[in-house]
Short mmCIF file of C-alpha atoms in Angstrom, two decimals:
data_model
loop_
_atom_site.label_atom_id
_atom_site.label_comp_id
_atom_site.label_asym_id
_atom_site.label_seq_id
_atom_site.Cartn_x
_atom_site.Cartn_y
_atom_site.Cartn_z
CA MET A 1 -7.43 -23.76 -12.18
CA ARG A 2 -4.16 -23.12 -11.03
CA GLN A 3 -1.89 -26.09 -9.50
CA ARG A 4 -0.98 -25.64 -5.86
CA HIS A 5 2.57 -25.46 -4.80
CA GLU A 6 3.51 -24.19 -8.29
CA TRP A 7 4.77 -20.48 -8.74
CA PHE A 8 3.00 -18.72 -11.33
CA GLY A 9 3.47 -15.07 -12.50
CA PRO A 10 1.12 -12.47 -13.94
CA ASP A 11 0.18 -12.76 -17.67
CA ALA A 12 0.61 -9.07 -19.10
CA LEU A 13 1.77 -7.17 -15.89
CA ALA A 14 4.71 -5.41 -18.01
CA SER A 15 2.62 -4.39 -20.92
CA LEU A 16 0.08 -2.94 -18.65
CA TYR A 17 2.50 -1.09 -16.75
CA ARG A 18 4.42 -0.03 -19.88
CA THR A 19 0.93 1.47 -21.34
CA TYR A 20 0.40 3.32 -18.11
CA LEU A 21 4.11 4.63 -18.29
CA VAL A 22 3.48 5.86 -21.62
CA GLY A 23 0.31 7.63 -21.24
CA SER A 24 1.78 9.40 -18.01
CA LEU A 25 4.78 10.37 -19.65
CA VAL A 26 2.70 12.05 -22.67
CA VAL A 27 0.77 13.86 -20.20
CA THR A 28 3.45 15.01 -17.79
CA MET A 29 6.22 15.33 -20.34
CA GLY A 30 4.29 15.98 -23.59
CA ILE A 31 2.63 19.36 -22.39
CA PRO A 32 6.10 21.09 -21.41
CA ILE A 33 7.40 20.18 -24.61
CA VAL A 34 4.70 21.42 -26.92
CA VAL A 35 4.46 24.63 -24.75
CA THR A 36 8.10 25.56 -24.99
CA LEU A 37 8.32 24.67 -28.69
CA LEU A 38 5.32 27.08 -29.04
CA VAL A 39 7.10 29.87 -27.23
CA GLU A 40 9.01 32.03 -29.98
CA ASP A 41 11.79 32.95 -27.66
CA ALA A 42 12.45 29.70 -25.94
CA PRO A 43 16.14 28.45 -26.85
CA TRP A 44 16.51 25.12 -28.58
CA PHE A 45 17.87 23.36 -25.72
CA VAL A 46 14.71 23.41 -23.71
CA PRO A 47 12.73 21.31 -25.89
CA ALA A 48 15.63 19.14 -26.63
CA GLY A 49 16.36 18.62 -23.01
CA LEU A 50 12.97 17.94 -21.90
CA THR A 51 12.75 15.39 -24.88
CA ALA A 52 15.98 13.77 -24.01
CA LEU A 53 14.72 13.47 -20.11
CA THR A 54 11.25 12.17 -21.45
CA ILE A 55 13.22 9.53 -23.68
CA GLY A 56 15.67 8.56 -20.59
CA LEU A 57 12.70 8.12 -18.00
CA LEU A 58 10.75 6.09 -20.74
CA ALA A 59 13.84 3.82 -21.26
CA PHE A 60 14.37 3.30 -17.36
CA PHE A 61 10.92 2.67 -16.60
CA TRP A 62 10.37 0.58 -19.65
CA TRP A 63 13.10 -1.86 -18.34
CA TRP A 64 11.86 -1.40 -14.73
CA ALA A 65 8.37 -2.66 -15.91
CA GLY A 66 10.01 -5.95 -17.45
CA ALA A 67 12.16 -6.41 -14.47
CA TYR A 68 9.41 -6.03 -12.10
CA ALA A 69 7.05 -8.48 -13.87
CA ARG A 70 9.54 -11.17 -13.96
CA SER A 71 10.08 -10.86 -10.11
CA VAL A 72 6.43 -11.06 -9.46
CA GLY A 73 5.13 -14.52 -8.44
CA PHE A 74 2.35 -16.04 -6.48
CA ARG A 75 1.77 -19.81 -5.04
CA LEU A 76 -1.40 -21.26 -3.73
CA THR A 77 -0.65 -23.83 -0.86
CA ASP A 78 -2.89 -26.21 1.33
CA ASP A 79 -2.99 -23.22 4.09
CA GLU A 80 -2.09 -20.07 2.45
CA ILE A 81 -1.16 -17.82 -0.69
CA GLU A 82 2.48 -16.60 -0.84
CA SER A 83 3.46 -13.83 -2.91
CA ARG A 84 6.84 -12.57 -4.09
CA GLY A 85 8.49 -9.70 -6.09
CA GLY A 86 10.53 -6.59 -6.15
CA VAL A 87 13.51 -5.19 -8.61
CA TRP A 88 15.25 -3.62 -5.64
CA TRP A 89 13.56 -4.28 -2.63
CA HIS A 90 12.44 -7.79 -2.36
CA SER A 91 9.26 -8.64 -0.36
CA GLN A 92 7.60 -11.99 0.46
CA SER A 93 4.36 -12.31 2.19
CA THR A 94 1.92 -14.98 3.13
CA VAL A 95 -1.84 -14.53 3.54
CA PRO A 96 -3.58 -17.65 5.25
CA TYR A 97 -6.97 -19.01 3.85
CA SER A 98 -8.18 -18.78 7.36
CA ARG A 99 -7.70 -15.03 7.66
CA ILE A 100 -9.18 -14.22 4.55
CA THR A 101 -12.44 -12.36 4.61
CA ASN A 102 -13.11 -11.04 0.97
CA ALA A 103 -11.70 -11.52 -2.33
CA GLU A 104 -12.63 -9.17 -5.27
CA THR A 105 -11.98 -9.02 -8.86
CA LYS A 106 -11.28 -5.92 -10.67
CA GLN A 107 -10.86 -5.01 -14.40
CA GLY A 108 -10.44 -1.76 -15.82
CA PRO A 109 -10.64 -0.49 -19.35
CA ILE A 110 -7.05 -0.97 -19.98
CA THR A 111 -6.88 -4.08 -18.06
CA ARG A 112 -9.74 -5.35 -20.18
CA ARG A 113 -7.74 -4.43 -23.65
CA PHE A 114 -4.94 -6.79 -22.43
CA GLY A 115 -7.52 -9.55 -21.32
CA VAL A 116 -6.35 -9.39 -17.74
CA GLY A 117 -7.49 -8.72 -14.39
CA SER A 118 -6.67 -8.50 -10.56
CA VAL A 119 -7.73 -10.37 -7.19
CA ALA A 120 -7.60 -8.05 -4.33
CA ILE A 121 -7.55 -10.34 -1.06
CA GLN A 122 -8.66 -8.58 2.22
CA THR A 123 -8.24 -10.34 5.82
CA ALA A 124 -9.48 -10.14 9.07
CA GLY A 125 -7.46 -7.92 11.33
CA GLN A 126 -6.70 -5.38 8.82
CA GLY A 127 -7.33 -2.78 11.17
CA ALA A 128 -8.52 0.69 9.53
CA GLN A 129 -6.31 -0.29 6.29
CA SER A 130 -8.61 0.09 3.58
CA THR A 131 -6.39 -1.54 0.95
CA ALA A 132 -6.00 -5.14 0.06
CA GLU A 133 -3.88 -7.25 2.06
CA LEU A 134 -2.42 -8.92 -1.24
CA THR A 135 -3.32 -8.15 -4.74
CA ILE A 136 -2.61 -10.66 -7.74
CA GLN A 137 -2.39 -8.59 -10.51
CA GLY A 138 -2.32 -8.98 -14.38
CA VAL A 139 -3.58 -12.50 -14.50
CA ALA A 140 -5.93 -13.72 -17.39
CA ASP A 141 -7.94 -16.32 -15.56
CA TYR A 142 -8.46 -13.84 -12.49
CA GLU A 143 -12.25 -14.81 -11.80
CA ASP A 144 -11.39 -18.58 -11.81
CA LEU A 145 -8.53 -17.67 -9.34
CA ARG A 146 -10.91 -15.85 -7.08
CA GLU A 147 -13.27 -18.83 -7.01
CA GLN A 148 -10.31 -21.26 -6.38
CA ILE A 149 -9.35 -18.74 -3.44
CA LEU A 150 -12.70 -18.92 -2.09
CA GLU A 151 -13.14 -22.31 -2.34
CA SER A 152 -10.05 -22.91 -0.41
CA VAL A 153 -11.24 -20.56 2.30
CA ARG A 154 -14.58 -22.23 2.56
CA GLU A 155 -12.78 -25.77 2.96
CA GLY A 156 -10.41 -24.14 5.58
CA GLY A 157 -7.17 -25.10 3.73
CA ASP A 158 -5.27 -28.07 4.89
CA GLU A 159 -7.32 -28.63 8.17
CA TYR A 160 -10.08 -29.62 5.86
CA GLU A 161 -8.05 -32.13 4.30
CA ARG A 162 -6.97 -33.68 7.68
CA THR A 163 -10.37 -33.72 9.36
CA GLY A 164 -13.19 -33.39 6.71
CA GLU A 165 -14.40 -30.75 8.98
CA PRO A 166 -14.66 -27.07 7.75
CA THR A 167 -12.51 -24.65 9.99
CA THR A 168 -14.10 -21.44 8.69
CA GLY A 169 -17.86 -20.11 8.79
CA ARG A 170 -20.41 -20.44 11.61
CA PRO A 171 -19.65 -22.37 14.94
CA ASP A 172 -21.48 -25.45 15.71
CA GLU A 173 -24.50 -25.43 18.00
CA ALA A 174 -22.45 -26.88 21.29
CA THR A 175 -19.80 -24.26 20.79
CA LEU A 176 -22.50 -21.28 20.74
CA ASP A 177 -24.35 -22.90 23.66
CA ALA A 178 -21.01 -22.89 25.59
CA LEU A 179 -20.23 -19.50 24.73
CA LEU A 180 -23.97 -18.24 25.66
CA GLU A 181 -23.65 -20.03 29.06
CA GLU A 182 -20.34 -18.09 29.60
CA VAL A 183 -21.62 -14.86 28.73
CA ARG A 184 -24.55 -15.59 31.18
CA ALA A 185 -22.26 -16.31 33.81
CA ILE A 186 -20.36 -13.15 33.31
CA ARG A 187 -23.56 -11.42 33.48
CA GLN A 188 -24.69 -12.84 36.62
CA GLN A 189 -21.35 -11.74 38.08
CA LEU A 190 -21.69 -8.30 37.06
CA GLU A 191 -25.15 -7.82 38.45
#
């Protein structure tokens, strides 16, 4: 269980991104290097240049993955989830518990190898947006974190602490009756 009001970072995000990076570079740069080595008339500097470019890209993105993982942080508060991160462009966002409609966990084969997963948070009012409003990546306790977030959603955040009444979920009968009366009055006026 994560402590409220304390920033936490991903557990294996740098290693995960570096694995994706090496795999991508092997495919995108390894094939041209091998092809130019197999061509008999290719000058020596073509595969050497491609190899140097690959090593340079690998070094840069290796550094970037570590810097990005160190910059990423998340915090669960009484009312919302806060996130921050970025190497060059820093971003900060908050997602109120009262707006969260779904939280799902994801774990692919590579993330499973590292023993981590992610929690994707979706909110009301996203419009046609099909991606998550916030994704907490690379955490080892991703399933427990999802349950903690959903528990905060069910409790209604800090309002629950003050009043003892949930602020999310189904409205009470009096509210539904008042709404029904209002709809009937509008219908009466339209007829």
